[in-house]
């Protein structure tokens, strides 16, 4: 049996990778870490991922796989039937690729830089507050674009075709600006998150991480 070890933290993006693993029915072991600078698990996390970020996956042969999109692609290769990523001949493949990469390359960093802004500004709390506010605002604009790119009728981002993008929103919708903002401002993304949570395995993970 293939061995996959996931390093994750409560409420973090590693929960999205857990959702990918359960969707793909791939067994894994879980190691809880804390990304905080003073955490006792910090050294362990840095040993695996010099960025100090989760998700981080350790494969059977010791290869480290970080970056949730890279992990999604790897898991899709392992379990293509789970259809995390639409196949190369899928009519919406290009649309999927664009917004999947946008999610991790443009949207996700708004939390990375806004979550602990003083870190990037030599502890300058005032500048940190401004960075947090600016990244929070920019995220809302980007979420609006993603919402407009989502299929009007749903239930998934790609309409009738489920993909890993749907799993991202099942969890990301709990991060700033939060669920009520989603419901009021990006209803397609909110509906996708709700739909994904109907799967009891995903619902259980949401409860464990976001409840
Ligand atoms: N590009 C990464 C982003 C991962 C990321 O930002 N994870 C957050 C938790 S949700 C983290 O570890 N933050 C701590 C830090 O950046 O120091 C991915 O897609 O996996």
Coordinates of C-alpha atoms in Angstrom, one line a residue, residues 55-204:
X55 CA 0.3 21.5 3.1
X56 CA 3.5 19.5 2.8
X57 CA 3.4 15.9 1.7
X58 CA 6.1 13.3 2.1
X59 CA 5.9 10.4 -0.4
X60 CA 6.9 6.9 0.2
X61 CA 10.4 7.3 -1.2
X62 CA 11.0 10.5 0.9
X63 CA 10.2 12.9 -1.9
X64 CA 8.7 16.1 -0.5
X65 CA 5.7 17.6 -2.3
X66 CA 4.6 21.1 -1.3
X67 CA 2.2 23.5 -3.1
X68 CA -1.4 22.4 -3.1
X69 CA -1.7 22.5 -6.9
X70 CA 1.3 20.3 -7.4
X71 CA -0.2 17.9 -4.8
X72 CA -3.5 17.9 -6.7
X73 CA -1.8 17.1 -10.0
X74 CA 0.2 14.3 -8.4
X75 CA -3.0 12.8 -6.7
X76 CA -4.9 13.1 -10.0
X77 CA -2.2 11.0 -11.7
X78 CA -2.5 8.4 -8.9
X79 CA -6.3 8.3 -9.0
X80 CA -7.6 9.7 -12.3
X81 CA -11.0 8.3 -11.7
X82 CA -11.6 10.8 -8.9
X83 CA -11.5 13.5 -11.6
X84 CA -9.8 16.1 -9.5
X85 CA -8.6 17.6 -12.7
X86 CA -10.5 17.5 -16.0
X87 CA -8.8 15.3 -18.6
X88 CA -6.8 16.8 -21.5
X89 CA -9.7 16.4 -23.9
X90 CA -12.3 18.0 -21.6
X91 CA -13.9 21.0 -23.3
X92 CA -13.3 23.2 -20.2
X93 CA -9.7 22.1 -19.6
X94 CA -8.2 25.5 -20.5
X95 CA -10.8 27.3 -18.4
X96 CA -10.0 25.0 -15.5
X97 CA -6.3 25.5 -15.8
X98 CA -6.6 29.2 -15.9
X99 CA -8.7 29.5 -12.7
X100 CA -7.0 26.6 -10.8
X101 CA -3.6 28.4 -11.2
X102 CA -5.2 31.7 -10.5
X103 CA -6.5 30.3 -7.2
X104 CA -3.1 29.3 -5.9
X105 CA -0.9 31.9 -7.6
X106 CA -3.0 35.1 -7.2
X107 CA -5.7 34.5 -4.6
X108 CA -3.9 32.3 -2.0
X109 CA -0.9 34.7 -1.5
X110 CA -3.4 37.4 -0.2
X111 CA -3.7 35.3 2.9
X112 CA 0.0 34.5 2.9
X113 CA 1.0 38.2 3.1
X114 CA -2.0 39.3 5.1
X115 CA -2.3 36.7 7.8
X116 CA 0.8 37.9 9.6
X117 CA 1.7 41.1 7.9
X118 CA 4.2 42.4 10.4
X119 CA 6.4 39.5 9.4
X120 CA 7.0 41.2 6.0
X121 CA 7.4 44.7 7.5
X122 CA 10.0 44.3 10.2
X123 CA 7.3 44.3 12.8
X124 CA 5.9 47.7 11.8
X125 CA 2.4 47.3 13.1
X126 CA 0.9 50.3 11.3
X127 CA 2.3 49.3 7.9
X128 CA 1.2 45.7 8.7
X129 CA -2.4 46.9 9.3
X130 CA -2.4 48.7 5.9
X131 CA -1.0 45.6 4.2
X132 CA -3.7 43.4 5.7
X133 CA -6.4 45.8 4.7
X134 CA -5.1 46.1 1.1
X135 CA -4.7 42.4 0.6
X136 CA -8.1 41.8 2.1
X137 CA -9.7 44.3 -0.3
X138 CA -7.8 42.9 -3.3
X139 CA -8.9 39.4 -2.4
X140 CA -12.6 40.5 -2.6
X141 CA -12.1 41.9 -6.1
X142 CA -10.4 38.7 -7.2
X143 CA -13.2 36.5 -5.7
X144 CA -15.6 38.5 -7.7
X145 CA -13.7 37.6 -10.9
X146 CA -13.7 33.9 -9.9
X147 CA -17.4 34.1 -9.1
X148 CA -18.1 35.5 -12.6
X149 CA -15.9 32.7 -14.2
X150 CA -17.9 30.0 -12.4
X151 CA -20.7 28.3 -14.3
X152 CA -24.0 30.2 -13.8
X153 CA -26.1 27.1 -13.3
X154 CA -23.7 25.1 -11.2
X155 CA -23.6 23.0 -9.2
X156 CA -19.8 23.1 -9.7
X157 CA -17.3 25.7 -10.9
X158 CA -17.3 23.9 -14.2
X159 CA -21.1 23.4 -14.3
X160 CA -21.8 19.6 -14.4
X161 CA -18.1 18.7 -14.0
X162 CA -16.7 18.4 -10.5
X163 CA -13.1 19.4 -10.0
X164 CA -10.6 20.2 -7.3
X165 CA -11.5 23.9 -7.6
X166 CA -14.7 23.0 -5.8
X167 CA -12.8 21.5 -2.9
X168 CA -10.8 24.7 -2.5
X169 CA -13.9 26.8 -2.0
X170 CA -15.4 24.2 0.5
X171 CA -12.6 25.4 2.8
X172 CA -11.4 28.8 1.6
X173 CA -14.9 30.1 2.1
X174 CA -14.3 29.9 5.8
X175 CA -11.3 32.2 5.6
X176 CA -11.4 36.0 5.4
X177 CA -13.8 37.5 4.3
X178 CA -15.9 34.6 5.6
X179 CA -19.1 32.8 4.8
X180 CA -21.6 35.5 5.1
X181 CA -19.6 37.7 2.7
X182 CA -19.5 34.8 0.2
X183 CA -23.2 34.3 0.5
X184 CA -23.9 38.0 -0.2
X185 CA -21.2 38.8 -2.7
X186 CA -20.1 35.7 -4.5
X187 CA -23.2 33.4 -4.4
X188 CA -21.9 31.0 -7.1
X189 CA -18.8 30.3 -5.0
X190 CA -20.9 30.0 -1.9
X191 CA -23.2 27.5 -3.6
X192 CA -20.2 25.4 -4.7
X193 CA -18.9 25.3 -1.2
X194 CA -22.3 24.2 0.1
X195 CA -22.6 21.6 -2.5
X196 CA -19.1 20.2 -1.8
X197 CA -20.0 20.0 1.9
X198 CA -22.9 17.7 1.1
X199 CA -20.4 14.9 0.7
X200 CA -20.3 13.5 4.2
X201 CA -16.5 12.9 4.0
X202 CA -15.9 16.5 3.1
X203 CA -18.5 17.7 5.6
X204 CA -16.7 15.8 8.3

